mmCIF file of C-alpha atoms in Angstrom:
data_model
loop_
_atom_site.group_PDB
_atom_site.id
_atom_site.type_symbol
_atom_site.label_atom_id
_atom_site.label_comp_id
_atom_site.label_asym_id
_atom_site.label_seq_id
_atom_site.Cartn_x
_atom_site.Cartn_y
_atom_site.Cartn_z
ATOM 1 C CA MET A 289 -65.546 -21.697 -54.907
ATOM 2 C CA GLU A 290 -65.084 -19.713 -51.733
ATOM 3 C CA SER A 291 -61.684 -20.135 -50.069
ATOM 4 C CA ARG A 292 -61.477 -22.058 -46.832
ATOM 5 C CA TYR A 293 -58.920 -21.561 -44.078
ATOM 6 C CA TYR A 294 -57.665 -23.664 -41.208
ATOM 7 C CA PHE A 295 -55.344 -23.829 -38.226
ATOM 8 C CA SER A 296 -54.300 -26.828 -36.175
ATOM 9 C CA ILE A 297 -53.407 -27.496 -32.571
ATOM 10 C CA ARG A 298 -51.004 -30.256 -31.643
ATOM 11 C CA TYR A 299 -51.000 -31.648 -28.088
ATOM 12 C CA ILE A 300 -47.299 -31.807 -27.185
ATOM 13 C CA PRO A 301 -47.164 -34.225 -24.145
ATOM 14 C CA GLU A 302 -46.350 -37.751 -25.291
ATOM 15 C CA ARG A 303 -48.946 -39.346 -22.996
ATOM 16 C CA ALA A 304 -51.670 -36.743 -23.420
ATOM 17 C CA ASP A 305 -55.294 -37.723 -23.108
ATOM 18 C CA ASN A 306 -56.212 -36.757 -26.665
ATOM 19 C CA GLU A 307 -59.970 -37.128 -26.128
ATOM 20 C CA LEU A 308 -59.956 -34.994 -23.001
ATOM 21 C CA LEU A 309 -57.881 -32.219 -24.601
ATOM 22 C CA SER A 310 -60.013 -32.347 -27.755
ATOM 23 C CA GLY A 311 -63.076 -31.958 -25.622
ATOM 24 C CA ARG A 312 -61.619 -28.870 -23.947
ATOM 25 C CA CYS A 313 -60.678 -27.365 -27.283
ATOM 26 C CA ILE A 314 -64.177 -28.022 -28.617
ATOM 27 C CA SER A 315 -65.805 -26.568 -25.453
ATOM 28 C CA ASN A 316 -63.730 -23.375 -25.882
ATOM 29 C CA MET A 317 -64.725 -23.098 -29.536
ATOM 30 C CA HIS A 318 -68.379 -23.623 -28.632
ATOM 31 C CA GLY A 319 -68.163 -20.919 -25.951
ATOM 32 C CA PHE A 320 -66.394 -18.531 -28.297
ATOM 33 C CA LEU A 321 -69.115 -18.969 -30.994
ATOM 34 C CA SER A 322 -71.921 -18.698 -28.408
ATOM 35 C CA HIS A 323 -70.767 -15.155 -27.477
ATOM 36 C CA GLU A 324 -73.253 -12.533 -28.651
ATOM 37 C CA ARG A 325 -70.844 -10.897 -31.099
ATOM 38 C CA ASN A 326 -70.011 -14.277 -32.753
ATOM 39 C CA LYS A 327 -73.435 -15.917 -32.939
ATOM 40 C CA GLN A 328 -73.738 -15.255 -36.686
ATOM 41 C CA PHE A 329 -70.758 -17.618 -37.185
ATOM 42 C CA LYS A 330 -72.142 -20.360 -34.921
ATOM 43 C CA ASN A 331 -72.386 -23.022 -37.638
ATOM 44 C CA SER A 332 -69.416 -21.886 -39.718
ATOM 45 C CA ILE A 333 -66.465 -23.757 -38.128
ATOM 46 C CA GLY A 334 -65.815 -27.426 -38.789
ATOM 47 C CA ILE A 335 -63.491 -29.701 -36.858
ATOM 48 C CA CYS A 336 -61.135 -32.338 -38.266
ATOM 49 C CA PHE A 337 -58.960 -34.932 -36.515
ATOM 50 C CA PRO A 338 -56.232 -35.536 -39.127
ATOM 51 C CA LEU A 339 -54.488 -38.201 -37.032
ATOM 52 C CA TRP A 340 -57.669 -40.170 -36.234
ATOM 53 C CA ASN A 341 -57.081 -43.911 -35.938
ATOM 54 C CA GLU A 342 -58.594 -46.989 -34.266
ATOM 55 C CA GLN A 343 -57.163 -46.192 -30.840
ATOM 56 C CA THR A 344 -57.624 -42.435 -30.544
ATOM 57 C CA VAL A 345 -58.820 -39.223 -32.222
ATOM 58 C CA GLY A 346 -55.108 -38.356 -32.450
ATOM 59 C CA ASN A 347 -53.072 -35.559 -30.907
ATOM 60 C CA VAL A 348 -54.055 -32.918 -33.478
ATOM 61 C CA ILE A 349 -57.308 -30.995 -33.846
ATOM 62 C CA THR A 350 -57.935 -28.710 -36.883
ATOM 63 C CA PHE A 351 -60.510 -25.900 -37.193
ATOM 64 C CA VAL A 352 -61.792 -25.050 -40.686
ATOM 65 C CA SER A 353 -63.892 -22.086 -41.892
ATOM 66 C CA THR A 354 -64.483 -19.809 -44.872
ATOM 67 C CA ASN A 355 -64.126 -16.871 -42.452
ATOM 68 C CA GLU A 356 -60.470 -16.213 -41.762
ATOM 69 C CA SER A 357 -61.093 -13.556 -39.150
ATOM 70 C CA ILE A 358 -63.319 -15.805 -36.937
ATOM 71 C CA LEU A 359 -60.486 -18.440 -36.989
ATOM 72 C CA THR A 360 -58.037 -15.718 -35.966
ATOM 73 C CA GLY A 361 -60.217 -14.774 -33.021
ATOM 74 C CA LEU A 362 -60.604 -18.423 -32.023
ATOM 75 C CA SER A 363 -56.837 -19.077 -32.192
ATOM 76 C CA TYR A 364 -56.224 -16.285 -29.638
ATOM 77 C CA GLN A 365 -58.656 -17.562 -27.021
ATOM 78 C CA PRO A 366 -57.123 -17.450 -23.521
ATOM 79 C CA TYR A 367 -57.200 -21.269 -23.041
ATOM 80 C CA PHE A 368 -55.233 -21.874 -26.215
ATOM 81 C CA SER A 369 -52.734 -19.080 -25.442
ATOM 82 C CA THR A 370 -52.233 -20.419 -21.909
ATOM 83 C CA MET A 371 -51.623 -24.002 -23.097
ATOM 84 C CA MET A 372 -49.215 -22.714 -25.756
ATOM 85 C CA ASN A 373 -47.275 -20.572 -23.263
ATOM 86 C CA GLU A 374 -46.980 -23.609 -20.987
ATOM 87 C CA LYS A 375 -45.599 -25.592 -23.953
ATOM 88 C CA LEU A 376 -48.490 -28.013 -23.897
ATOM 89 C CA PHE A 377 -49.971 -26.953 -27.285
ATOM 90 C CA GLU A 378 -48.357 -26.111 -30.573
ATOM 91 C CA ILE A 379 -50.595 -23.905 -32.710
ATOM 92 C CA SER A 380 -50.107 -23.473 -36.476
ATOM 93 C CA ASP A 381 -50.566 -20.358 -38.533
ATOM 94 C CA ILE A 382 -53.827 -19.877 -40.389
ATOM 95 C CA ASN A 383 -53.469 -21.297 -43.854
ATOM 96 C CA VAL A 384 -55.576 -21.631 -47.060
ATOM 97 C CA VAL A 385 -57.029 -25.115 -47.633
ATOM 98 C CA PRO A 386 -55.457 -26.614 -50.798
ATOM 99 C CA ASP A 387 -57.902 -27.235 -53.656
ATOM 100 C CA ASP A 388 -56.955 -30.877 -53.861
ATOM 101 C CA ALA A 389 -57.458 -31.733 -50.199
ATOM 102 C CA GLU A 390 -59.381 -34.916 -49.433
ATOM 103 C CA GLU A 391 -62.799 -34.264 -47.871
ATOM 104 C CA VAL A 392 -64.053 -36.149 -44.849
ATOM 105 C CA ARG A 393 -67.003 -35.822 -42.525
ATOM 106 C CA PHE A 394 -66.805 -36.146 -38.731
ATOM 107 C CA VAL A 395 -70.261 -37.002 -37.512
ATOM 108 C CA PHE A 396 -71.912 -36.608 -34.180
ATOM 109 C CA ASN A 397 -73.958 -39.783 -33.820
ATOM 110 C CA LYS A 398 -76.543 -39.479 -31.026
ATOM 111 C CA THR A 399 -77.770 -43.008 -31.641
ATOM 112 C CA ILE A 400 -74.552 -44.407 -30.179
ATOM 113 C CA GLN A 401 -75.392 -42.820 -26.829
ATOM 114 C CA LYS A 402 -78.438 -45.075 -26.584
ATOM 115 C CA ILE A 403 -76.337 -48.242 -26.243
ATOM 116 C CA PHE A 404 -74.941 -47.180 -22.902
ATOM 117 C CA ASN A 405 -76.612 -48.163 -19.671
ATOM 118 C CA GLY A 406 -77.160 -44.658 -18.296
ATOM 119 C CA SER A 407 -79.065 -43.727 -21.420
ATOM 120 C CA LYS A 408 -81.094 -46.944 -21.321
ATOM 121 C CA LYS A 409 -82.085 -46.359 -17.695
ATOM 122 C CA ARG A 410 -83.247 -42.829 -18.455
ATOM 123 C CA ARG A 411 -85.354 -43.937 -21.407
ATOM 124 C CA ILE A 412 -86.899 -46.814 -19.442
ATOM 125 C CA LYS A 413 -87.714 -44.425 -16.568
ATOM 126 C CA ARG A 414 -89.421 -41.978 -19.015
ATOM 127 C CA ALA A 415 -91.399 -44.812 -20.600
ATOM 128 C CA MET A 416 -92.551 -46.017 -17.183
ATOM 129 C CA LYS A 417 -93.637 -42.507 -16.198
ATOM 130 C CA ARG A 418 -95.618 -42.102 -19.468
ATOM 131 C CA ALA A 419 -97.311 -45.485 -18.880
ATOM 132 C CA GLU A 420 -98.163 -44.560 -15.276
ATOM 133 C CA ASP A 421 -99.686 -41.197 -16.417
ATOM 134 C CA GLN A 422 -101.828 -43.135 -18.871
ATOM 135 C CA GLY A 423 -102.924 -45.739 -16.310
ATOM 136 C CA ARG A 424 -100.941 -48.549 -17.935
ATOM 137 C CA ILE A 425 -98.361 -50.941 -16.576
ATOM 138 C CA TYR A 426 -95.012 -50.764 -18.345
ATOM 139 C CA THR A 427 -92.755 -53.854 -18.385
ATOM 140 C CA PRO A 428 -89.241 -53.094 -19.618
ATOM 141 C CA ILE A 429 -88.082 -55.502 -22.312
ATOM 142 C CA SER A 430 -84.528 -56.191 -23.353
ATOM 143 C CA ILE A 431 -83.230 -53.776 -25.951
ATOM 144 C CA GLU A 432 -81.460 -55.389 -28.882
ATOM 145 C CA GLU A 433 -77.794 -54.729 -29.100
ATOM 146 C CA ARG A 434 -76.648 -52.620 -32.063
ATOM 147 C CA GLU A 435 -73.338 -52.563 -33.768
ATOM 148 C CA PHE A 436 -71.621 -49.376 -34.903
ATOM 149 C CA ASP A 437 -68.605 -48.577 -37.045
ATOM 150 C CA LEU A 438 -65.562 -47.238 -35.217
ATOM 151 C CA PHE A 439 -66.284 -44.279 -33.000
ATOM 152 C CA HIS A 440 -64.478 -42.256 -30.330
ATOM 153 C CA ALA A 441 -66.004 -40.634 -27.239
ATOM 154 C CA ILE A 442 -65.022 -37.045 -26.439
ATOM 155 C CA PRO A 443 -65.902 -35.644 -22.967
ATOM 156 C CA ILE A 444 -67.341 -32.109 -23.076
ATOM 157 C CA SER A 445 -68.037 -29.607 -20.314
ATOM 158 C CA SER A 446 -70.668 -26.909 -20.952
ATOM 159 C CA GLN A 447 -69.279 -23.501 -20.008
ATOM 160 C CA SER A 448 -72.796 -22.117 -19.508
ATOM 161 C CA SER A 449 -74.471 -24.890 -17.507
ATOM 162 C CA GLY A 450 -71.439 -26.665 -16.059
ATOM 163 C CA HIS A 451 -72.816 -30.001 -17.155
ATOM 164 C CA GLU A 452 -70.563 -32.725 -18.464
ATOM 165 C CA TYR A 453 -71.457 -35.136 -21.244
ATOM 166 C CA VAL A 454 -69.917 -37.206 -23.943
ATOM 167 C CA LEU A 455 -69.953 -36.665 -27.737
ATOM 168 C CA HIS A 456 -69.606 -39.783 -29.834
ATOM 169 C CA ARG A 457 -67.846 -39.193 -33.151
ATOM 170 C CA GLN A 458 -67.432 -41.188 -36.327
ATOM 171 C CA ARG A 459 -65.451 -40.454 -39.483
ATOM 172 C CA GLN A 460 -67.125 -40.810 -42.857
ATOM 173 C CA CYS A 461 -65.908 -40.410 -46.372
ATOM 174 C CA PRO A 462 -68.473 -38.450 -48.401
ATOM 175 C CA MET A 463 -69.965 -40.361 -51.343
ATOM 176 C CA SER A 464 -69.477 -37.357 -53.635
ATOM 177 C CA SER A 465 -66.864 -34.635 -53.998
ATOM 178 C CA GLU A 466 -69.353 -31.957 -52.839
ATOM 179 C CA ILE A 467 -68.046 -29.743 -50.058
ATOM 180 C CA GLY A 468 -70.439 -28.966 -47.222
ATOM 181 C CA GLN A 469 -69.910 -25.914 -45.016
ATOM 182 C CA CYS A 470 -72.649 -26.175 -42.366
ATOM 183 C CA PHE A 471 -71.869 -27.692 -38.985
ATOM 184 C CA ASN A 472 -73.603 -28.028 -35.611
ATOM 185 C CA GLY A 473 -72.550 -25.842 -32.691
ATOM 186 C CA TYR A 474 -69.699 -28.206 -31.847
ATOM 187 C CA GLY A 475 -68.137 -28.186 -35.302
ATOM 188 C CA PHE A 476 -69.437 -31.562 -36.528
ATOM 189 C CA ALA A 477 -71.755 -33.004 -39.076
ATOM 190 C CA SER A 478 -74.789 -35.145 -38.150
ATOM 191 C CA ASN A 479 -76.562 -37.974 -39.909
ATOM 192 C CA GLN A 480 -79.325 -35.666 -41.067
ATOM 193 C CA GLN A 481 -79.414 -31.842 -40.675
ATOM 194 C CA TRP A 482 -75.706 -30.832 -40.701
ATOM 195 C CA ARG A 483 -73.704 -32.212 -43.603
ATOM 196 C CA GLY A 484 -70.488 -30.211 -43.382
ATOM 197 C CA THR A 485 -67.202 -31.692 -44.637
ATOM 198 C CA VAL A 486 -63.658 -30.788 -43.725
ATOM 199 C CA PRO A 487 -60.296 -31.172 -45.515
ATOM 200 C CA PHE A 488 -58.218 -34.044 -44.201
ATOM 201 C CA ILE A 489 -54.956 -32.154 -43.751
ATOM 202 C CA THR A 490 -52.085 -33.321 -41.561
ATOM 203 C CA PHE A 491 -50.234 -30.837 -39.384
#
């Protein structure tokens, strides 16, 4: 099997906003992979939160890839270097993933977004517009509440558009020992297309 590599970032401040800092790290990774020279590696880096718990994603984020050089380039991004120089981040060396590491999957679940009022209002507005275009009257009905397993919300800012949004993440344990290496542009798996797994390695 092809070797995998990883490096981790620890947020040093005791009262750090782990979700906010994780979102900034993810945004920088996304921007780095969106650069023309790196686009071929767009779906090759996975993200792990080794200290994930019920309250928070934890104060460590880990980047995993089969390509050691792309991780090296990512680790030297200006944001990471600045935060390290200001003693706000601690960044590990790039290491080889042990063969016996436990595999987990961090999933981007878009369905969770639909339970929040802003999303509901947008969907109702679209439905009313479609009904109006078709000459019908649309009467909004209550949407049944859905329950989800534990998830954390990570705020993200798009470097290209400047828009801000929230990514809802869940942790899953794969049903098999198969290792997946394909992730979406933000380093996560999804419930359908992207099924990448990452090693659950603590800093």
